[in-house]
mmCIF file of C-alpha atoms in Angstrom:
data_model
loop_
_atom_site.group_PDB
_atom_site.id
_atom_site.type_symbol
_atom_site.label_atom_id
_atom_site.label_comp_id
_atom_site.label_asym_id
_atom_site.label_seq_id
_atom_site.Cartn_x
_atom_site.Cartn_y
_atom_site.Cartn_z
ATOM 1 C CA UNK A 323 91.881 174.363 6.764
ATOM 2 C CA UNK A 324 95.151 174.465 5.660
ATOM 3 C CA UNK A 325 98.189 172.981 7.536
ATOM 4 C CA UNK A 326 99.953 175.504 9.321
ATOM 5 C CA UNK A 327 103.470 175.862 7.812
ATOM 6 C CA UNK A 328 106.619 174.398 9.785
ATOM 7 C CA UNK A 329 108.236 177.697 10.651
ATOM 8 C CA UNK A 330 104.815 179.246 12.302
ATOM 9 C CA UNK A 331 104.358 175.521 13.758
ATOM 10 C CA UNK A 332 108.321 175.760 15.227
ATOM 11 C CA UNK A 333 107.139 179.513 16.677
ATOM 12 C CA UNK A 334 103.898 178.976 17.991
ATOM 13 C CA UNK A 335 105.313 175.761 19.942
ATOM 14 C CA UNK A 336 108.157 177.746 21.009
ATOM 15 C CA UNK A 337 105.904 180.523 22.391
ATOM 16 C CA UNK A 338 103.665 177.646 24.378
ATOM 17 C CA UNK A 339 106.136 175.633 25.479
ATOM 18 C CA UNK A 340 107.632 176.152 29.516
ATOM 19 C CA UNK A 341 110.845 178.249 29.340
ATOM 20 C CA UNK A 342 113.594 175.839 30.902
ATOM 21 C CA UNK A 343 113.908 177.260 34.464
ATOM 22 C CA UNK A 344 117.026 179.669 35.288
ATOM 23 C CA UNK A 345 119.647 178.600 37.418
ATOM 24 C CA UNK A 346 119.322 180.737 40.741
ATOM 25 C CA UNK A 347 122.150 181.730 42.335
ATOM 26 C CA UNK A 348 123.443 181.155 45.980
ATOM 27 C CA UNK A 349 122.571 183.116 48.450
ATOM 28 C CA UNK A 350 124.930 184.174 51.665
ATOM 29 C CA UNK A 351 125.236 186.686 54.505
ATOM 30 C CA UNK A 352 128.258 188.349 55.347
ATOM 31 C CA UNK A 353 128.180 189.971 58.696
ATOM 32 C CA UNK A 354 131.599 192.612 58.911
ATOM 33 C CA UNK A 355 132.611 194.318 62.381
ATOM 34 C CA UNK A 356 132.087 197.902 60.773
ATOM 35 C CA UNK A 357 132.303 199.701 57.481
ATOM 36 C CA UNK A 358 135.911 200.147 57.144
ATOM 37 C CA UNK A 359 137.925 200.824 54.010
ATOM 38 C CA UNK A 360 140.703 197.699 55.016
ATOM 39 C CA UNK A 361 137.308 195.996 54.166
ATOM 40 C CA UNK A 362 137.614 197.221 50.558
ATOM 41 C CA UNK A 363 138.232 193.874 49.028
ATOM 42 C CA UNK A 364 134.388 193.217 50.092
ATOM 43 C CA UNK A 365 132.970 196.132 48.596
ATOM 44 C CA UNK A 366 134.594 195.700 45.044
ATOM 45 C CA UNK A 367 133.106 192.189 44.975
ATOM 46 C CA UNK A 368 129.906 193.671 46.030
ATOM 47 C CA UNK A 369 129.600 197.191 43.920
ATOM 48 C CA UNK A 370 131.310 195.530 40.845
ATOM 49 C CA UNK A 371 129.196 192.286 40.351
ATOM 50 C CA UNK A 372 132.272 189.613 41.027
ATOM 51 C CA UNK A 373 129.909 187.900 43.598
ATOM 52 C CA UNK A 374 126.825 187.545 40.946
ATOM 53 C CA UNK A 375 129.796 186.756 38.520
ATOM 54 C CA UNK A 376 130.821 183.560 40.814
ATOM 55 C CA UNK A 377 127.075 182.417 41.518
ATOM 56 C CA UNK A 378 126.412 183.665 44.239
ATOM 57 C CA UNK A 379 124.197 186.739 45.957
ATOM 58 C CA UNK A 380 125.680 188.411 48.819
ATOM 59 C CA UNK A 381 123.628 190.517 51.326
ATOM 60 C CA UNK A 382 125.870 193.002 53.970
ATOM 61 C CA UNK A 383 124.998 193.517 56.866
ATOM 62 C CA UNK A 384 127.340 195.119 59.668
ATOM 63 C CA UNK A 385 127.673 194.159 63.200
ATOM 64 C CA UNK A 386 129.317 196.987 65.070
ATOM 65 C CA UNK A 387 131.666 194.843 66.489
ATOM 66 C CA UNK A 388 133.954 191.970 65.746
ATOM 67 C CA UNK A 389 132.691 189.402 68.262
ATOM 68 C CA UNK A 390 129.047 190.344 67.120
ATOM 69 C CA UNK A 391 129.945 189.368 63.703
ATOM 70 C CA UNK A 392 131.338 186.222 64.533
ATOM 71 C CA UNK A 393 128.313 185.111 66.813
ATOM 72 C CA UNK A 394 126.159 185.963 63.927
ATOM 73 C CA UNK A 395 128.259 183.606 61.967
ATOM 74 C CA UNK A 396 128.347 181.242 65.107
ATOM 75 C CA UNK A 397 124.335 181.280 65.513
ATOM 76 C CA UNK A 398 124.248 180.898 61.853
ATOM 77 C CA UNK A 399 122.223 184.229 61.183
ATOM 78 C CA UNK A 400 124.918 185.007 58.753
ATOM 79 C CA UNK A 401 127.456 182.607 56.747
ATOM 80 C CA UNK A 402 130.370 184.898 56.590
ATOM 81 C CA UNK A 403 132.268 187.428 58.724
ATOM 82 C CA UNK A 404 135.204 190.182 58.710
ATOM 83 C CA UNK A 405 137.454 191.433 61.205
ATOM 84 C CA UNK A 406 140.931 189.969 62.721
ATOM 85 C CA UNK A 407 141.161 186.295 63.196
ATOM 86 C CA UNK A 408 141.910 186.622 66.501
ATOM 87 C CA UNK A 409 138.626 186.635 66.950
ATOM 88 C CA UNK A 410 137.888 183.291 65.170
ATOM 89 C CA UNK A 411 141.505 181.999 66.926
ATOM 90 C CA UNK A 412 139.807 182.485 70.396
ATOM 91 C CA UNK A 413 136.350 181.250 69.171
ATOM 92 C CA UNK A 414 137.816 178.037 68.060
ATOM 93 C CA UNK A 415 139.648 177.424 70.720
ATOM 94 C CA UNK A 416 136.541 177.264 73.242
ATOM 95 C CA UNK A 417 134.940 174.897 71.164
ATOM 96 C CA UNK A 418 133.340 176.703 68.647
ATOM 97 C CA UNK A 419 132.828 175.643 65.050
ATOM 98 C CA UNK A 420 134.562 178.352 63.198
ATOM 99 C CA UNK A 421 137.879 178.701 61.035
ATOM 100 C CA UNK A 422 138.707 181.261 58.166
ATOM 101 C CA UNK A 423 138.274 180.725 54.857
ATOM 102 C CA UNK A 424 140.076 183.565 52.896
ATOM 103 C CA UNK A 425 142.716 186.839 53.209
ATOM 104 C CA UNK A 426 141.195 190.099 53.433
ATOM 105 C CA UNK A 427 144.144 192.499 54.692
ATOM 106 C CA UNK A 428 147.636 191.069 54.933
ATOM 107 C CA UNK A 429 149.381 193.961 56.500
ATOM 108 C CA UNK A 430 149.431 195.050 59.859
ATOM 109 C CA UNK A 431 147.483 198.220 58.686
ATOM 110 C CA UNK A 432 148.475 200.504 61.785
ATOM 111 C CA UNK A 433 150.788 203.657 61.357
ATOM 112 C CA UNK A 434 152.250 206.186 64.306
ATOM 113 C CA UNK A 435 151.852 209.810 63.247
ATOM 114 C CA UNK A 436 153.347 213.080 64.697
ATOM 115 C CA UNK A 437 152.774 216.242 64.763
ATOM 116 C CA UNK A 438 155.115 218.169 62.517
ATOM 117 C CA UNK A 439 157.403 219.862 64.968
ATOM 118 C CA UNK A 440 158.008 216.218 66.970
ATOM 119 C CA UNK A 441 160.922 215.307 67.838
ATOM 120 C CA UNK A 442 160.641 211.721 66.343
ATOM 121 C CA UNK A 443 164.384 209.079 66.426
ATOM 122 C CA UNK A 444 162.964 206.183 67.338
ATOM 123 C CA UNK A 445 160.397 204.160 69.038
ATOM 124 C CA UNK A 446 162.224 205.489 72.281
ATOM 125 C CA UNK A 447 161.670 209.013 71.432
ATOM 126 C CA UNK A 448 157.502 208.356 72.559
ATOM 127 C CA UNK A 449 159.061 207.948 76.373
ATOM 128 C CA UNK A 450 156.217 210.538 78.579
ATOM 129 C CA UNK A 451 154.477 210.898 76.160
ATOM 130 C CA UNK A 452 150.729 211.198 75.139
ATOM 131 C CA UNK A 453 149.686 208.666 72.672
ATOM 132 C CA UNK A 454 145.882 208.871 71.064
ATOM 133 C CA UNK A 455 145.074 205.431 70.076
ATOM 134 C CA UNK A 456 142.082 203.592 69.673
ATOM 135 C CA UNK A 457 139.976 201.651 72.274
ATOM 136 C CA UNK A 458 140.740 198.528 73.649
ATOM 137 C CA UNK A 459 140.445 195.767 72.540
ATOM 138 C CA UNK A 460 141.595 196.708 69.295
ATOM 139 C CA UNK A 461 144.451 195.579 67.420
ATOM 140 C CA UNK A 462 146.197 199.241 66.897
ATOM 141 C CA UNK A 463 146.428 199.548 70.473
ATOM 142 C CA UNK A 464 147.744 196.134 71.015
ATOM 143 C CA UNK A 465 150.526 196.722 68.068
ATOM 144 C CA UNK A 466 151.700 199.763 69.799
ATOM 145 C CA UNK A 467 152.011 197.427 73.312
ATOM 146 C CA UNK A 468 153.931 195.112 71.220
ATOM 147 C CA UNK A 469 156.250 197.445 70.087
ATOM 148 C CA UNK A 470 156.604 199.231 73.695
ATOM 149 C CA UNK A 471 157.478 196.064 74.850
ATOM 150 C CA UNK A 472 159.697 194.971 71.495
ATOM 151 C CA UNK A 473 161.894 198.656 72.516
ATOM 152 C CA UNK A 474 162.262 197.542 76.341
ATOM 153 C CA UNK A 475 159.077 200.136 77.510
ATOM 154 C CA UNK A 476 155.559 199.219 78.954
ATOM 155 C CA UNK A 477 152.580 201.204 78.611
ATOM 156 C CA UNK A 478 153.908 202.945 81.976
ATOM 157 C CA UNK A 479 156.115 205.028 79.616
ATOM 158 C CA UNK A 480 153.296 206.897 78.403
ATOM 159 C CA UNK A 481 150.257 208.264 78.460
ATOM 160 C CA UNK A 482 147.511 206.634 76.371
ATOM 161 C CA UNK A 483 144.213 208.524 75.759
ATOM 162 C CA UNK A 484 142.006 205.487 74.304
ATOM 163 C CA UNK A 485 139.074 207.154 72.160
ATOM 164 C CA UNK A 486 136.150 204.883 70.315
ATOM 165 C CA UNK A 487 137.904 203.734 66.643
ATOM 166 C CA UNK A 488 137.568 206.518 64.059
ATOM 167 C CA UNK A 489 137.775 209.365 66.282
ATOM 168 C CA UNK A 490 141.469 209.701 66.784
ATOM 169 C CA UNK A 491 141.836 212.323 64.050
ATOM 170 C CA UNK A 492 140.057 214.853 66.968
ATOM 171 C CA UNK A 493 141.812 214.939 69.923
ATOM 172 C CA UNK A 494 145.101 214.711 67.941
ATOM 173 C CA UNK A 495 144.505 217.648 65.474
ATOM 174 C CA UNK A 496 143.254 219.351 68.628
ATOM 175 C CA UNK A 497 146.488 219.357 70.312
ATOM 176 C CA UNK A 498 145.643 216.964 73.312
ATOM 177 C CA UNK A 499 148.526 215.166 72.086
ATOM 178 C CA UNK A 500 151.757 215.028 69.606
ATOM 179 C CA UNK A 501 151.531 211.283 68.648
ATOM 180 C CA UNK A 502 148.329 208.885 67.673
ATOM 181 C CA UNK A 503 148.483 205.297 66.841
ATOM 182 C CA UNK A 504 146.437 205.130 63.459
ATOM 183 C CA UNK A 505 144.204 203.263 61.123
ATOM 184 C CA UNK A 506 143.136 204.250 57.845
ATOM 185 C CA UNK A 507 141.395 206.567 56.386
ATOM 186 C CA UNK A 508 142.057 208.300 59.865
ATOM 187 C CA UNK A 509 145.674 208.519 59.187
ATOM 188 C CA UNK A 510 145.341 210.377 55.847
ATOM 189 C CA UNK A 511 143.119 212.924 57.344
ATOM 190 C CA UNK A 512 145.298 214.194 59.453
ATOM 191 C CA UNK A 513 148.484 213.602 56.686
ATOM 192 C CA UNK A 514 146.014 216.174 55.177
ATOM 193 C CA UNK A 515 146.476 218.803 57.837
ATOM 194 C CA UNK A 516 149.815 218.478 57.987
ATOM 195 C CA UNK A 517 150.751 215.719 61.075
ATOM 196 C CA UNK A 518 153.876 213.182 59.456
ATOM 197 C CA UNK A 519 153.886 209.336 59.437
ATOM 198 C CA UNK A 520 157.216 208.112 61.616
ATOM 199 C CA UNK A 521 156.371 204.614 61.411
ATOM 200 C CA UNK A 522 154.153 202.259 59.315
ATOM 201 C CA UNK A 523 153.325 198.277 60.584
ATOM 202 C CA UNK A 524 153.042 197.239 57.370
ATOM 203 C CA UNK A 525 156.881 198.054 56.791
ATOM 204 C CA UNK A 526 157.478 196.351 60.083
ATOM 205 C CA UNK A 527 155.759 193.198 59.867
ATOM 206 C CA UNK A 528 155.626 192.281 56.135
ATOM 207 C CA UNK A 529 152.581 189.771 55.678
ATOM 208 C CA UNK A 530 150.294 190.030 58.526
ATOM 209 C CA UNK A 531 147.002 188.083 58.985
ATOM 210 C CA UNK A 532 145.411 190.960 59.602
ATOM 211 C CA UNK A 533 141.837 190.298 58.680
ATOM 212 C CA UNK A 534 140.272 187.786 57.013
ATOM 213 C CA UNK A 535 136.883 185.867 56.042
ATOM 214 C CA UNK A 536 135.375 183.260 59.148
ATOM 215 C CA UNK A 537 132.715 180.761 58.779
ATOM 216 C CA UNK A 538 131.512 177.483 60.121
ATOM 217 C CA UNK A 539 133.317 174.483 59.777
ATOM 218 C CA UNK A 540 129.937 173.332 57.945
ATOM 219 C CA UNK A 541 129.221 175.679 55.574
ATOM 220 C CA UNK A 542 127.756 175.004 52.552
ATOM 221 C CA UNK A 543 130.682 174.171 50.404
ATOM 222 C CA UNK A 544 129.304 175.400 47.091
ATOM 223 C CA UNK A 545 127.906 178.890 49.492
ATOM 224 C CA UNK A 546 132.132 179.278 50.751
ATOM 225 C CA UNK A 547 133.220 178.557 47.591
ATOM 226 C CA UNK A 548 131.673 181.573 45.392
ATOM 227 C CA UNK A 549 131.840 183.024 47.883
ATOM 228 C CA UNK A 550 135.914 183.146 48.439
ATOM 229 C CA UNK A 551 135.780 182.862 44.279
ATOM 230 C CA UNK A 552 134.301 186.758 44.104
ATOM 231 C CA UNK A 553 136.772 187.693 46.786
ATOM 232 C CA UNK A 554 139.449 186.385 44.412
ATOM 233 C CA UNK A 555 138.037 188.280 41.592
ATOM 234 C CA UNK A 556 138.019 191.450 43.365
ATOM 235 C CA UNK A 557 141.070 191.344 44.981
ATOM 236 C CA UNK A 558 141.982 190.715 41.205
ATOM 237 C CA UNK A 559 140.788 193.427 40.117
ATOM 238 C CA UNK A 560 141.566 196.199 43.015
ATOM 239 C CA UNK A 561 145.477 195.296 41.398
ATOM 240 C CA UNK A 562 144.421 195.310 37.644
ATOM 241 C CA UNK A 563 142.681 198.356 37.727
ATOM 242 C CA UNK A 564 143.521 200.467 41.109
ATOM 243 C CA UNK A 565 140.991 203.662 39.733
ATOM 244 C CA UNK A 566 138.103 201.224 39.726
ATOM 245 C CA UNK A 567 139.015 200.102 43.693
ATOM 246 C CA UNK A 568 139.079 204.016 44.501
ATOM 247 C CA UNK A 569 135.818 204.218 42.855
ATOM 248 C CA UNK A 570 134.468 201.715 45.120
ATOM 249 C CA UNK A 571 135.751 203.063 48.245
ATOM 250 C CA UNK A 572 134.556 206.825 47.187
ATOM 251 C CA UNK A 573 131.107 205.449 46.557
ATOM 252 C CA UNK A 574 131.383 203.358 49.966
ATOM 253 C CA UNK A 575 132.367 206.442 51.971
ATOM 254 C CA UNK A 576 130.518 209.179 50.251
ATOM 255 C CA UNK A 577 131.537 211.875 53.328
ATOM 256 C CA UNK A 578 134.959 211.578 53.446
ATOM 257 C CA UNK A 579 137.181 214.143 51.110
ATOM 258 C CA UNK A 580 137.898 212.369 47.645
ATOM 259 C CA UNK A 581 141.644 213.302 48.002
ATOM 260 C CA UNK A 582 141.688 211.387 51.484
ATOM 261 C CA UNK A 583 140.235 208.419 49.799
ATOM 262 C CA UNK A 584 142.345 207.960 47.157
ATOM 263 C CA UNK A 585 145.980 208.929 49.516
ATOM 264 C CA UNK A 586 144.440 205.779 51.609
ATOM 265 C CA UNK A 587 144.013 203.547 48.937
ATOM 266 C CA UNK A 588 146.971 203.888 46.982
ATOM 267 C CA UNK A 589 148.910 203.830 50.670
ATOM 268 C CA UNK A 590 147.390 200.314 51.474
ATOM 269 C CA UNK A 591 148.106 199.221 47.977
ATOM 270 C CA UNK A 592 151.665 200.152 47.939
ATOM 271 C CA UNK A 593 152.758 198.959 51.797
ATOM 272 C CA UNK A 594 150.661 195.862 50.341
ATOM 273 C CA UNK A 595 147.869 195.426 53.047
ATOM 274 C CA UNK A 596 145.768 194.630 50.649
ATOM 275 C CA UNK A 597 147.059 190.975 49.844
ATOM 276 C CA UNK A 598 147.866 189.636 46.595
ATOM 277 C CA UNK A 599 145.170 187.170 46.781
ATOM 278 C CA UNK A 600 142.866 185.118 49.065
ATOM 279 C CA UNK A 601 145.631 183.290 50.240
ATOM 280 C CA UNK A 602 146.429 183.062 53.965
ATOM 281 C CA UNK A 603 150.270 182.167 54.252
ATOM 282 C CA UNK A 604 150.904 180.350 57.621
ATOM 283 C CA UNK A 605 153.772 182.195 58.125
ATOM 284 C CA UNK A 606 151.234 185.538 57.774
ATOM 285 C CA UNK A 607 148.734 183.799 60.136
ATOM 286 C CA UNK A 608 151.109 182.864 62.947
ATOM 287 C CA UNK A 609 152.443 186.470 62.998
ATOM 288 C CA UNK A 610 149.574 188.157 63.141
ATOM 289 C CA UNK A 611 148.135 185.619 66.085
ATOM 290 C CA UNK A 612 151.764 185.430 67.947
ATOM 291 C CA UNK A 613 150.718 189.551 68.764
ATOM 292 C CA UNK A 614 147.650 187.971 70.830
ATOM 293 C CA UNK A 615 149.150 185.950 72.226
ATOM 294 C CA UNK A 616 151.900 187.900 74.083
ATOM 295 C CA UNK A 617 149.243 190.322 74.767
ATOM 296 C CA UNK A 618 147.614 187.265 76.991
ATOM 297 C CA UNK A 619 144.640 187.478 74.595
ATOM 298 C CA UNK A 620 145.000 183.964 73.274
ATOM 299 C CA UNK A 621 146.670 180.788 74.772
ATOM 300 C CA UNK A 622 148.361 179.503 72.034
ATOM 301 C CA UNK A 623 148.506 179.075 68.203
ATOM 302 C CA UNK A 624 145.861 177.068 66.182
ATOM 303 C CA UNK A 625 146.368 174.444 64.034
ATOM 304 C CA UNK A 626 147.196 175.832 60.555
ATOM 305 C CA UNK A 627 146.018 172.955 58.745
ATOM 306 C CA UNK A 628 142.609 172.766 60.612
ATOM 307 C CA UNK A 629 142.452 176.383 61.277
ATOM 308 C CA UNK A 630 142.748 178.023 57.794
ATOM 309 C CA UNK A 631 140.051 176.171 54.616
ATOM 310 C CA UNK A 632 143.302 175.882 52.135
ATOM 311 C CA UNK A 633 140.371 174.002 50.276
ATOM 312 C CA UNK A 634 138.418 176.691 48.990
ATOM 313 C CA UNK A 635 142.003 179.111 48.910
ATOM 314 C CA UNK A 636 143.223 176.545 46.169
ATOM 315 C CA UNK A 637 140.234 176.478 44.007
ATOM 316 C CA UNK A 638 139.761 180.063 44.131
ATOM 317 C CA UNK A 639 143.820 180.886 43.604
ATOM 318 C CA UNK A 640 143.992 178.050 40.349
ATOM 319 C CA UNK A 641 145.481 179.831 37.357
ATOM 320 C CA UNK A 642 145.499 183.238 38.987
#
């Protein structure tokens, strides 16, 4: 028999010989209040890979409600969730195990809209009036109290009709009112028909903790840090490439007009509401906390340095 020769040997051992096992990637939960397009940052790092990209696989799942995705986080059914970190802030200071771990809106994303033929000045103007504005608790609602109150009124001065979040675009193009407290994409739709935007919270406020990333004090390292990595990367790229981020969102909301879409987007990118980066100033976090607490909704402010995971922020942020 004749001796096999080296390159068919090198082959045929190649061939029989166990394949070196692949490196699997982490695996996390991330629980969000509701599908919202401030949670955009999420979805690029989702629908564009940046998650797999940073090691890590990231299932969705949405609550319904802020406090629902925090238990989930809480209970440890999920590793991550969105929504405002007053939440988290109120959480933590009852003795649960939570903090936040990364920026996902950093502008007090709530706008006042008229309809065309109101008589807007200023803040005063709104004395006796109707106001649509979203449920309680929620933080458009508690913005507009803050600014009542900022302008020497109370919520006596008007009339609020609170409807469930979304649907303020209804009873405000129906005429049951003149002026509606607003989130996005809400507040484009009815731009679209014609109503005006008098005043815009982002403007106001500059940076704004807003919303951001919770988890427990002992999660995985590794898990948070891929985690807040893809968030990096897609925040990243929402600036970089702005088309690709209206993309997302159009594929995210598939029933809402195109045009709509894409006036939200590039609104929250220019009033800068999407932030810069992960970061979580604590000048941003203190403001956006100091509105809950004059509310009544919070004692006092957390501890910056305990409260926010600068940890994984600075590893994510290096070189960007």
């Amino acid at each position: 028999m004749k001796p096999l020769r080296p390159a068919l040997l090198a082959a045929l051992l190649a061939f029989t010989s166990p394949l070196p096992a692949l490196a699997a990637n982490l695996k996390a939960t991330v629980s969000q209040a509701f599908q919202s397009m401030l949670y955009l940052p999420l979805y690029v790092a989702i629908d564009e890979g940046l998650f797999e990209e940073a090691g890590i696989d990231v299932t969705k799942e949405t609550a319904g409600a802020p406090s629902v995705a925090l238990s989930a986080v809480i209970s440890k059914s999920a590793q991550f969730s969105i929504h405002g970190p007053e939440w988290t802030a109120v959480a933590s200071s009852k003795g649960a195990p939570v903090n936040v771990v990364a920026n996902v809106v950093n502008g007090a994303a709530v706008w006042i809209a008229t309809a065309p033929d109101f008589p807007w000045t200023d803040v005063k103007s709104l004395k006796g009036q109707t106001i649509v504005t979203g449920l309680m608790p929620t933080t458009s609602t508690s913005l507009f109290l803050k600014l009542l109150k900022e302008n020497g009124m109370s919520k006596d001065d008007v009339t609020l009709t609170q409807v469930a979040l979304g649907t303020e675009p209804g009873p405000f193009l129906a005429g049951q009112a003149k002026v509606a407290v607003m989130y996005e994409p809400g507040l484009d739709q009815v731009v679209a028909k014609g109503m005006k935007v008098v005043l815009g919270f982002p403007e106001k406020y500059g940076p704004y903790a807003f919303s951001a990333v919770s988890a427990r004090k002992d999660v995985d390292p590794a898990v948070a840090q891929a985690f807040v990595n893809g968030m990096q990367a897609a925040i990243r790229l929402m600036h970089a490439e702005p088309a690709r981020a209206v993309a997302v969102a159009k594929k995210e909301f598939p029933n809402l007009d195109p045009a709509v879409i894409q006036a939200a987007v590039k609104r929250m990118m220019n009033e800068k509401v999407y932030p810069d980066s992960v970061e979580i100033t604590k000048e941003a976090m203190t403001l956006g906390l100091d509105t809950q607490i004059a509310l009544g909704n919070l004692s006092a402010q957390p501890d910056y340095a305990t409260f926010v995971r600068r940890d994984f922020i600075t590893k994510a942020t290096a070189g960007n």
